[in-house]
Amino acid sequence: MSLTFRPAAPADYDDVRRVTRDAYLSAGHFAADHPYMGVLEDVEHRAEHAEVWVAEKSDSVVAAVTLTFAGQPYSEIAKDGELEFRMLAVDPAIQGGGVGRAVVRRVIEHARSLPEIGAISITSATFMERAHALYESLASAAPRSGTGMCRARTCCCGCSGWTSLVEPVETGG
């Protein structure tokens, strides 16, 4: 699978909005009129206060993810030295084909390229079992020291039931 992973440009925002909306609605996570859908669809605000990245396949945006750091407006659980990602969405038409896994791997690669980052925080609702399975499978794929992924920290955003998974980022020695 040939994917290009890059920061979103303003010309991508409509595609990011479409992919994110369609992914969340098709999964049944929220109704179209749920207030959080407005947050997800406000790509311009996200891009102003965080990093929005896209995955392209054949020149079409097929996935999007938001990257943020401790203390930034879109950060919910990141501590100093952590890159937090959230709002990962894959176009429902190609879900199950490995795009989400490829995006998470690229986020991990990106985090490893940042000298000040030692871990990745992942904000995910408790009802997003498919996402949790993906994150946990990636954590168990590579041996590491420490505790690996955990559900130890809870989000303080006021959304009940949100938890985080933490992935240590190991650098080559």
XYZ file of C-alpha atoms in Angstrom, residues 9-171:
163
model
C -2.791 22.073 3.833
C -5.827 24.385 3.798
C -6.824 22.818 0.468
C -7.202 19.478 2.342
C -9.565 20.727 5.036
C -12.784 19.790 3.239
C -11.444 16.271 2.666
C -10.313 16.017 6.304
C -13.780 17.139 7.411
C -15.492 14.609 5.107
C -13.275 11.674 6.098
C -13.570 12.459 9.812
C -17.329 13.000 9.726
C -17.951 9.881 7.658
C -15.686 7.718 9.828
C -17.296 8.775 13.104
C -20.856 8.591 11.777
C -20.437 5.235 10.030
C -18.973 3.751 13.219
C -22.056 4.898 15.112
C -20.007 6.771 17.694
C -22.101 9.937 17.505
C -25.246 11.224 15.825
C -24.784 13.918 13.183
C -26.210 16.549 15.537
C -24.007 15.617 18.524
C -21.981 18.645 19.725
C -18.690 16.749 19.359
C -19.309 16.409 15.628
C -18.947 20.194 15.421
C -15.545 19.923 17.107
C -14.475 17.185 14.698
C -15.672 19.132 11.674
C -13.927 22.394 12.639
C -10.699 21.471 10.883
C -9.655 25.098 10.563
C -9.642 25.536 14.355
C -7.809 22.255 14.846
C -5.147 23.220 12.320
C -4.693 26.583 14.028
C -4.126 25.015 17.465
C -2.633 21.593 16.664
C -1.071 19.691 13.783
C -3.505 18.012 11.406
C -1.895 15.354 9.232
C -3.355 13.432 6.310
C -2.685 10.137 4.595
C -3.102 10.188 0.837
C -3.568 7.259 -1.484
C -3.614 7.922 -5.231
C -3.756 11.690 -4.565
C -6.896 11.366 -2.401
C -7.086 12.034 1.341
C -8.062 8.718 2.925
C -7.217 9.379 6.586
C -6.539 12.205 9.010
C -5.147 12.519 12.515
C -4.500 15.364 14.943
C -1.124 15.660 16.685
C -0.674 17.838 19.742
C 1.664 18.323 22.674
C 1.318 18.980 26.416
C -0.224 22.353 27.165
C -1.663 22.924 23.695
C -5.414 23.538 23.297
C -6.159 20.130 21.717
C -4.084 18.172 24.209
C -6.201 16.269 26.704
C -3.749 13.980 28.456
C -0.208 14.526 27.127
C 2.474 15.233 29.683
C 5.743 16.995 28.941
C 7.784 14.898 26.544
C 4.756 13.236 24.950
C 3.180 13.604 21.539
C -0.574 13.058 21.780
C -2.622 11.922 18.842
C -6.371 11.907 18.586
C -9.239 12.188 16.135
C -7.763 9.463 13.923
C -10.209 8.836 11.091
C -10.034 6.565 8.055
C -12.403 6.825 5.113
C -15.050 4.129 5.754
C -14.781 2.990 2.125
C -11.287 1.616 2.809
C -11.400 0.742 6.512
C -9.987 -2.666 7.333
C -7.300 -2.359 4.674
C -4.446 -1.350 6.957
C -4.609 2.428 6.516
C -5.249 3.123 10.212
C -2.356 0.857 11.182
C -0.095 2.609 8.656
C -1.077 6.031 10.012
C -0.317 5.013 13.605
C 3.048 3.618 12.514
C 3.830 6.911 10.781
C 2.844 8.837 13.923
C 5.264 6.644 15.888
C 8.017 7.290 13.313
C 7.322 11.021 13.490
C 7.486 10.957 17.306
C 10.821 9.151 17.155
C 12.171 11.925 14.935
C 11.437 14.541 17.613
C 14.300 14.577 20.146
C 12.152 16.001 22.941
C 9.485 13.269 22.657
C 9.757 10.107 24.739
C 6.209 8.745 24.529
C 2.979 8.880 22.591
C -0.337 9.542 24.316
C -3.453 8.288 22.580
C -6.848 9.665 23.501
C -9.606 7.194 22.736
C -13.136 6.751 24.027
C -13.795 3.566 25.967
C -16.388 2.453 23.383
C -13.869 2.552 20.506
C -12.854 -1.088 20.867
C -11.537 -1.428 17.290
C -9.169 1.477 17.887
C -7.986 -0.005 21.177
C -7.306 -3.347 19.495
C -5.239 -1.575 16.829
C -3.182 0.391 19.361
C -2.599 -2.648 21.561
C -1.564 -4.824 18.608
C 1.019 -2.243 17.590
C 2.332 -1.989 21.143
C 2.759 -5.751 21.411
C 4.395 -6.068 17.993
C 7.724 -4.679 19.185
C 9.419 -5.855 22.378
C 10.176 -3.055 24.811
C 11.115 -2.485 28.383
C 8.674 -0.969 30.825
C 4.966 -1.460 31.035
C 3.995 -0.907 27.414
C 0.517 0.405 26.895
C -1.754 1.146 29.793
C -5.086 2.720 30.555
C -3.828 4.533 33.599
C -4.645 8.158 32.869
C -8.106 9.485 32.280
C -9.011 12.467 30.167
C -10.090 15.608 31.953
C -12.111 16.982 29.039
C -15.508 16.467 30.640
C -16.358 13.594 28.287
C -17.124 10.716 30.596
C -15.497 7.407 29.816
C -12.490 8.677 27.885
C -9.185 7.014 28.584
C -5.722 7.102 27.159
C -3.208 4.550 26.020
C 0.456 5.383 26.409
C 3.114 4.024 24.051
C 6.750 4.427 25.070
C 8.893 5.613 22.179
C 12.231 3.858 22.139
C 15.122 5.294 20.215
